[in-house]
PDB file of C-alpha atoms in Angstrom:
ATOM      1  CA  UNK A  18     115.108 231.545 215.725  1.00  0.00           C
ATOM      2  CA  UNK A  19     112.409 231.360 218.630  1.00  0.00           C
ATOM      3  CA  UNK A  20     113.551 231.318 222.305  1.00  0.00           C
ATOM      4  CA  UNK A  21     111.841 230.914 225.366  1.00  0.00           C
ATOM      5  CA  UNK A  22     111.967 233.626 227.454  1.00  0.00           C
ATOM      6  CA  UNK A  23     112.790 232.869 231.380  1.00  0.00           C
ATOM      7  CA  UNK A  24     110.767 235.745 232.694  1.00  0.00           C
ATOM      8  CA  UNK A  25     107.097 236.805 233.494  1.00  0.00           C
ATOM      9  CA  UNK A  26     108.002 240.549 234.187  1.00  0.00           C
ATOM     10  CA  UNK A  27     106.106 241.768 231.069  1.00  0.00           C
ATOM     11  CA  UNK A  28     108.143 245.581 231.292  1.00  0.00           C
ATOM     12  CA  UNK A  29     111.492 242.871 230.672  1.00  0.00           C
ATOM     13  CA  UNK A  30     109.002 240.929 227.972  1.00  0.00           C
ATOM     14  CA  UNK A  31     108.982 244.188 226.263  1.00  0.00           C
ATOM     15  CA  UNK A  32     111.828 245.489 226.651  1.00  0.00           C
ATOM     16  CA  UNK A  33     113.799 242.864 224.762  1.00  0.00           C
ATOM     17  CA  UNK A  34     111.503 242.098 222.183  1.00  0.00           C
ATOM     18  CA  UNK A  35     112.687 245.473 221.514  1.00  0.00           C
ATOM     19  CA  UNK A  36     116.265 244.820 221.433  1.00  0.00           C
ATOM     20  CA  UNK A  37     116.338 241.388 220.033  1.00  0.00           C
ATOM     21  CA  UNK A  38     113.921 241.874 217.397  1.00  0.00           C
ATOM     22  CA  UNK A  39     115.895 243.288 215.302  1.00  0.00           C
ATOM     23  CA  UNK A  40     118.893 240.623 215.762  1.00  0.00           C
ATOM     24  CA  UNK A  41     116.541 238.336 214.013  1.00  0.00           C
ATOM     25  CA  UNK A  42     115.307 236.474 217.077  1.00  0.00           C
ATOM     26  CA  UNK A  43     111.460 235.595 218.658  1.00  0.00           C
ATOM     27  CA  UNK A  44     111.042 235.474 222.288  1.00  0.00           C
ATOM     28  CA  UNK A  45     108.532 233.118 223.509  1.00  0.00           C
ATOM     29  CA  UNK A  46     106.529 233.483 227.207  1.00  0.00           C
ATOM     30  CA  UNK A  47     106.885 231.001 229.318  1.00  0.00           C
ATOM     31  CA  UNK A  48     103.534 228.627 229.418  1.00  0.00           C
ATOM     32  CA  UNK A  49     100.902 229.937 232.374  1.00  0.00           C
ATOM     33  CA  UNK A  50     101.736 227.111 233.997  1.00  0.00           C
ATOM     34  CA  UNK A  51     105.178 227.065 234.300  1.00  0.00           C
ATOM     35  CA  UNK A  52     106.070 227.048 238.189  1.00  0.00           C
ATOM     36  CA  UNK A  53     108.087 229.304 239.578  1.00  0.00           C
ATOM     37  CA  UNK A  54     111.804 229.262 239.593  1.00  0.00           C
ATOM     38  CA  UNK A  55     113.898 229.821 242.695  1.00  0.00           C
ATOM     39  CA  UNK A  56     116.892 231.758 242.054  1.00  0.00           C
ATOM     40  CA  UNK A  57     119.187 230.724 245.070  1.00  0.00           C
ATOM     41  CA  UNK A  58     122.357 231.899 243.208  1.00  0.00           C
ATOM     42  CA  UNK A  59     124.496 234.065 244.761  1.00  0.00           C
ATOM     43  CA  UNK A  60     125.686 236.075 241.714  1.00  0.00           C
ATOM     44  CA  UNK A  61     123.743 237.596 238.353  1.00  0.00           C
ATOM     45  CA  UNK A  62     125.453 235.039 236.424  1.00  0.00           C
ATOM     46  CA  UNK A  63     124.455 232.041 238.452  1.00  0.00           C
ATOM     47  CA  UNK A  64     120.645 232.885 238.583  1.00  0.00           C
ATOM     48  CA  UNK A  65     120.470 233.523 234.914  1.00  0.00           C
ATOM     49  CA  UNK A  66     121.791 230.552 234.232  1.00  0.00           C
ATOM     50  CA  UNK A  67     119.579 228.925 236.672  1.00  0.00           C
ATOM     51  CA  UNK A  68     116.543 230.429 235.353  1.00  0.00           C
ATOM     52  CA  UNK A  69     117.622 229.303 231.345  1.00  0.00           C
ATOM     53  CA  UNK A  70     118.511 226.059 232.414  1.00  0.00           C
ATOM     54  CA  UNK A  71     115.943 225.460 233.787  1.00  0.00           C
ATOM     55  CA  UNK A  72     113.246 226.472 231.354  1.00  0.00           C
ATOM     56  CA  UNK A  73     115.585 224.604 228.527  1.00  0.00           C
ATOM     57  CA  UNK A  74     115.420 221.525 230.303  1.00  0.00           C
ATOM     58  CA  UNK A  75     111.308 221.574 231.110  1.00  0.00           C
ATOM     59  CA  UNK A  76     110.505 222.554 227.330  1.00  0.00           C
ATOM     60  CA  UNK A  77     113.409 221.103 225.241  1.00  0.00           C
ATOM     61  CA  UNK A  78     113.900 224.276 223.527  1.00  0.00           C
ATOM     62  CA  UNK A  79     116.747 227.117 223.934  1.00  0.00           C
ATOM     63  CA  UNK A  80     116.100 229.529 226.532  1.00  0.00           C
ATOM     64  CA  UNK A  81     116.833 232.839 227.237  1.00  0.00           C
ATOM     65  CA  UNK A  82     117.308 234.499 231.087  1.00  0.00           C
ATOM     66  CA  UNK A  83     118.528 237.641 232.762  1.00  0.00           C
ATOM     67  CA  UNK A  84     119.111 238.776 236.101  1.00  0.00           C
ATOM     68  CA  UNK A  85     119.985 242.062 236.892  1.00  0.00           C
ATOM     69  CA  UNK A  86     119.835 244.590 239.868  1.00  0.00           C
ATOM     70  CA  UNK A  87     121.394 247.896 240.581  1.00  0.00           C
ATOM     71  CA  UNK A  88     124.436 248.481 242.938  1.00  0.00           C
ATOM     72  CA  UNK A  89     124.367 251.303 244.827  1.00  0.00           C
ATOM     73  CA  UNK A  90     128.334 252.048 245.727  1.00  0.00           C
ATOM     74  CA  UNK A  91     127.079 253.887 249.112  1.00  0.00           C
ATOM     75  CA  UNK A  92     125.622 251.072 249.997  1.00  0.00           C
ATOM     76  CA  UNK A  93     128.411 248.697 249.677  1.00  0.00           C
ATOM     77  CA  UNK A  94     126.695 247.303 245.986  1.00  0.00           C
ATOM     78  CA  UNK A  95     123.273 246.795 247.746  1.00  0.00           C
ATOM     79  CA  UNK A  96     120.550 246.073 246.725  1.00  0.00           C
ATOM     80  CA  UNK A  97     122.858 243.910 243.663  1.00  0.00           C
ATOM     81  CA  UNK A  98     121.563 240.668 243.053  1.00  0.00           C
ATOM     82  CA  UNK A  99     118.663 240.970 245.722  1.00  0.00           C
ATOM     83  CA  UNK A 100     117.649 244.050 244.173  1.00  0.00           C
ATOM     84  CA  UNK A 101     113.711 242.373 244.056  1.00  0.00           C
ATOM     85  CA  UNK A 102     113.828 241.041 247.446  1.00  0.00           C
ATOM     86  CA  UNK A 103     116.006 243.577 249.433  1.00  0.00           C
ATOM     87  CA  UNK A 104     112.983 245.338 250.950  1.00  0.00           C
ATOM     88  CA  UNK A 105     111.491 242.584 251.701  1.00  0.00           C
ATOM     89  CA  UNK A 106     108.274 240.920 250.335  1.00  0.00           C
ATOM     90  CA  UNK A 107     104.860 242.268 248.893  1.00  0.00           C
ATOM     91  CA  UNK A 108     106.486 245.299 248.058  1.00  0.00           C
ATOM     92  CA  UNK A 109     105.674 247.762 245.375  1.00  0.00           C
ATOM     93  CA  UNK A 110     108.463 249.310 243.270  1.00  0.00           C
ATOM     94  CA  UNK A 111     107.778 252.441 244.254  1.00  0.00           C
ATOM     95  CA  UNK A 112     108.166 251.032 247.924  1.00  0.00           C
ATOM     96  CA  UNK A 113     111.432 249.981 247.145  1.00  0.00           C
ATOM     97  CA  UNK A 114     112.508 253.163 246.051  1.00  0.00           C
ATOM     98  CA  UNK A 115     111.219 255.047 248.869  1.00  0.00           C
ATOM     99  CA  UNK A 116     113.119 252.542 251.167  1.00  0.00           C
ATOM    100  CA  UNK A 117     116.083 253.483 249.272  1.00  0.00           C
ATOM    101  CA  UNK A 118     116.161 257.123 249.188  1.00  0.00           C
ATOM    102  CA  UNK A 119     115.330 256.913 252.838  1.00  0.00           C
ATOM    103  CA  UNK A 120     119.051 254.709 252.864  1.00  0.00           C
ATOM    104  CA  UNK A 121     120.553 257.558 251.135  1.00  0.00           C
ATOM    105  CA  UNK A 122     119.015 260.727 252.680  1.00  0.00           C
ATOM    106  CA  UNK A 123     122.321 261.525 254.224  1.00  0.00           C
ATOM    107  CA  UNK A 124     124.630 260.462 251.087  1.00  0.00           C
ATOM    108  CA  UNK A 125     126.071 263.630 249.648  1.00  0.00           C
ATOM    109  CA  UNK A 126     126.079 264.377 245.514  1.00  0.00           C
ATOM    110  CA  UNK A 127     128.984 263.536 245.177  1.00  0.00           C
ATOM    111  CA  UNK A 128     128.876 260.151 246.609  1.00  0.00           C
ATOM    112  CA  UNK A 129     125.532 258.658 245.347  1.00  0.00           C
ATOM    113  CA  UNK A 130     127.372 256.986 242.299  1.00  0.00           C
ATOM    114  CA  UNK A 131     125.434 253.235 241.367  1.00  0.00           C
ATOM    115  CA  UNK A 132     125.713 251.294 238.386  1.00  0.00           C
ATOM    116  CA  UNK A 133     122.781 248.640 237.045  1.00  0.00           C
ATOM    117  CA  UNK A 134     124.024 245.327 235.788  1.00  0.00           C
ATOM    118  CA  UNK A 135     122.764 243.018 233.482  1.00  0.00           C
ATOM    119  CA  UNK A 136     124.512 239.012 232.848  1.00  0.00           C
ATOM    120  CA  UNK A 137     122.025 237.546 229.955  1.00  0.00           C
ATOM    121  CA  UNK A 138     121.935 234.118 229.200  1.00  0.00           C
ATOM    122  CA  UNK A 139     121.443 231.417 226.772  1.00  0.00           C
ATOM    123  CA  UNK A 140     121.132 227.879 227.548  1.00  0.00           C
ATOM    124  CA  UNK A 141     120.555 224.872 224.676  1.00  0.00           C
ATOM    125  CA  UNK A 142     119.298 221.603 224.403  1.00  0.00           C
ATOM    126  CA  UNK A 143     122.484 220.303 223.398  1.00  0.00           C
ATOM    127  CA  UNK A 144     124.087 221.874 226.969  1.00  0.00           C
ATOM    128  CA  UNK A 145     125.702 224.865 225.397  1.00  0.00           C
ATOM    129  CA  UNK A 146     125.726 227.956 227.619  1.00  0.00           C
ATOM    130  CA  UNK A 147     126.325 231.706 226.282  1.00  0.00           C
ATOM    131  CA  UNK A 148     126.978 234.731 228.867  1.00  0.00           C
ATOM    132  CA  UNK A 149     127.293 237.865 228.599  1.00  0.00           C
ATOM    133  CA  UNK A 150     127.414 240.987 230.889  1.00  0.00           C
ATOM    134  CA  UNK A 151     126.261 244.337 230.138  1.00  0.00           C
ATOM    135  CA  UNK A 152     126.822 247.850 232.328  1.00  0.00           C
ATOM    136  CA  UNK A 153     125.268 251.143 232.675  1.00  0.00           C
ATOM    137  CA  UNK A 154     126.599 253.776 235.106  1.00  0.00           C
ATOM    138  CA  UNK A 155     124.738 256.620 236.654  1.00  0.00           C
ATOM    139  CA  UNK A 156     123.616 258.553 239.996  1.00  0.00           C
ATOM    140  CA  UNK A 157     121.218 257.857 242.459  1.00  0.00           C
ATOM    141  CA  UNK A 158     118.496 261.386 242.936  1.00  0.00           C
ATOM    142  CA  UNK A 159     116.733 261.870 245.957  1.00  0.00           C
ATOM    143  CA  UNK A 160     113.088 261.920 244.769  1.00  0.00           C
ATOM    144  CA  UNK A 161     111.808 259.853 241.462  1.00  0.00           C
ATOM    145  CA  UNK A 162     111.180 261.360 238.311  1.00  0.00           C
ATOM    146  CA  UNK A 163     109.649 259.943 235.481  1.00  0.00           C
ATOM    147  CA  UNK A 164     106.863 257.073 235.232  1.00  0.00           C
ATOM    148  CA  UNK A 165     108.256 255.217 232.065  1.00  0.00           C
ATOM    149  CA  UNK A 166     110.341 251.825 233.035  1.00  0.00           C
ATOM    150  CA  UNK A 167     109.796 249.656 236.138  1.00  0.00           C
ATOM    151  CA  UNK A 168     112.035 248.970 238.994  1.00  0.00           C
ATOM    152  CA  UNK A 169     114.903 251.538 239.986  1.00  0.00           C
ATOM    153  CA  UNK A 170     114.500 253.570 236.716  1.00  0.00           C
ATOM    154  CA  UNK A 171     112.798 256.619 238.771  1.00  0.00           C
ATOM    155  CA  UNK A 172     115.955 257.218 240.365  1.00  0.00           C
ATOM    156  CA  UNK A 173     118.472 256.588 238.958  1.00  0.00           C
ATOM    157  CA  UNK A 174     120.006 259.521 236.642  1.00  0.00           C
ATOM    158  CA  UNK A 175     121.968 258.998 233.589  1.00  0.00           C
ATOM    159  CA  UNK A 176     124.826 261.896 233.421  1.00  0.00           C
ATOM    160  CA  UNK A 177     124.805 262.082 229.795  1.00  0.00           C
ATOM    161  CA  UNK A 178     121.031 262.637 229.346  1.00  0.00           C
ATOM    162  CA  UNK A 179     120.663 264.499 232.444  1.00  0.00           C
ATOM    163  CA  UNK A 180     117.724 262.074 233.270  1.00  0.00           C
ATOM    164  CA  UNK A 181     116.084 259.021 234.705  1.00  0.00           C
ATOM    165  CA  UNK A 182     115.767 255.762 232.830  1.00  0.00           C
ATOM    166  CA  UNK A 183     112.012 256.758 233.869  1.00  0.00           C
ATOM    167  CA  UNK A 184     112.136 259.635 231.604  1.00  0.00           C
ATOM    168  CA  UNK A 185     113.912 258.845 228.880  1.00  0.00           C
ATOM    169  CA  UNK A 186     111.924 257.776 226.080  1.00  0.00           C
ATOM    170  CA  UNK A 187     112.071 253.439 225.555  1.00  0.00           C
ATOM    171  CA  UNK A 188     114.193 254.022 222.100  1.00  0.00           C
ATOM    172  CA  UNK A 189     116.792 255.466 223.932  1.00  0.00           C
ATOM    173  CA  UNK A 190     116.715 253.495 227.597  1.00  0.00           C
ATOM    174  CA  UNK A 191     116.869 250.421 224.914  1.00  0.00           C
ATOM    175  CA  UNK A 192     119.908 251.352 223.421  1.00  0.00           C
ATOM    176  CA  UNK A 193     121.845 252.454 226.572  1.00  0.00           C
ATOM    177  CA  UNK A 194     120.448 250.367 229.268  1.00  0.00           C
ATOM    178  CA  UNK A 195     122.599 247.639 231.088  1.00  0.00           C
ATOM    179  CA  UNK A 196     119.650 244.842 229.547  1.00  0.00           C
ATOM    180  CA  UNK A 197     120.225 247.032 225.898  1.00  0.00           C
ATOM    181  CA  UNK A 198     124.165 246.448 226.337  1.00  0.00           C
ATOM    182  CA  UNK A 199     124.083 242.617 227.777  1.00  0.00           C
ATOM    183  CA  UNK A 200     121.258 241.370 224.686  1.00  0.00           C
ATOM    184  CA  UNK A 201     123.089 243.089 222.078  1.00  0.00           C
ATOM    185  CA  UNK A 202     126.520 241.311 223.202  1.00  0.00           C
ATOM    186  CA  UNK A 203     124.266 238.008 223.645  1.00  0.00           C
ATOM    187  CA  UNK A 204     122.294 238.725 220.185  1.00  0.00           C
ATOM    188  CA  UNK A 205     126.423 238.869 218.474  1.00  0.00           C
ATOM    189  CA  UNK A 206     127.636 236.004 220.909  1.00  0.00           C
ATOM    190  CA  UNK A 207     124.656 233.596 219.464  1.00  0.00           C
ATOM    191  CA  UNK A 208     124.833 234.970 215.823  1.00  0.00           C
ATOM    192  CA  UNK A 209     128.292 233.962 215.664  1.00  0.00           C
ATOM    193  CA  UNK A 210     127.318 230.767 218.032  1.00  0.00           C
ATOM    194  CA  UNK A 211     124.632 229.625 215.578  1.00  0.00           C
ATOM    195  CA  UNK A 212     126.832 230.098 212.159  1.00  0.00           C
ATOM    196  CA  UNK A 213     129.387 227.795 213.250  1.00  0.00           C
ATOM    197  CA  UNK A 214     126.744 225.331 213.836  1.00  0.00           C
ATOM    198  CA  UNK A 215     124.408 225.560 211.681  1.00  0.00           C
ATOM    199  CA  UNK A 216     121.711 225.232 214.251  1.00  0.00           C
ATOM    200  CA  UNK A 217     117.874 226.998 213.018  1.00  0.00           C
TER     201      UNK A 217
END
């Protein structure tokens, strides 16, 4: 089944092709000339159903959205669901980062625990919404390391792998990541969504 994908970040693009291939289901782009959408929620879930919704309702097809951001427990959960805009515009990724290591310069080891989260949804024609929300825990580093990814993955260190989500090769990000964990629950959630209606 073909969904549109609510998302020009072509890392994300790739990234879930990835992971939902193999459920069985084609993302679409979004046309070049679909305008922007303003995500004004104040919560992961709200913008990515914001972002489905409306791509579902412009092209009359299902529609697929994330949002997702890191929170940084030193930093009271910052940057969370800003985690794009919290520096500010015009900024690089690696700008972000920068900005927060600089944040956590003083933040001992033991303290520099973070978690990304992912809330992945799925919006039909006929109004039906799926959600899901996916997790990954880790530590924030003090310098980056690695150049795969985008984003926070430079920094941020998964215990069990004793690495960055920049370093750690895409098979294995993919199957751990907070995006890996929220698309495989949604890939189950609309598998067992689309037997009991039949829908194609």
């Amino acid at each position: 089944m073909k969904f549109y994908l609510a998302s020009r970040n072509k890392g994300k693009m790739r990234e879930l092709t990835e992971i939902l291939t193999p459920l069985g289901m084609e993302l679409e782009p979004l046309p070049e000339d679909f305008p922007e959408i303003e995500e004004n929620g104040t919560t992961f879930a709200e913008n990515a159903k914001i972002k489905a919704q409306t791509v579902c309702d412009a092209l009359g097809a299902p529609a697929i959205a994330d949002d997702s951001g890191l929170e940084v427990e030193a930093l009271n959960g910052e940057p969370g669901v800003h985690s794009v805009r919290w520096a500010g515009p015009g900024l690089t990724d690696h700008d972000r980062n920068v900005l927060l290591l600089e944040r956590m310069r003083s933040v001992p080891e033991t303290e520099r625990g973070a978690k990304f989260v992912c809330v992945a949804a799925c919006v039909f024609p006929s109004g039906k919404a799926l959600t899901v929300r996916g997790e990954c825990r880790g530590t924030i580093l003090d310098e980056e390391r690695g150049t795969g990814g985008f984003g926070y993955d430079p920094i941020f260190c998964v215990p069990e792998y004793s690495c960055t989500f920049g370093e750690l090769e895409p098979e294995v990000k993919n199957s751990i990541s907070h995006r890996a964990r929220a698309f495989t629950a949604l890939g189950s959630a609309l598998r067992a969504y689309l037997e009991a209606t039949g829908e194609e």
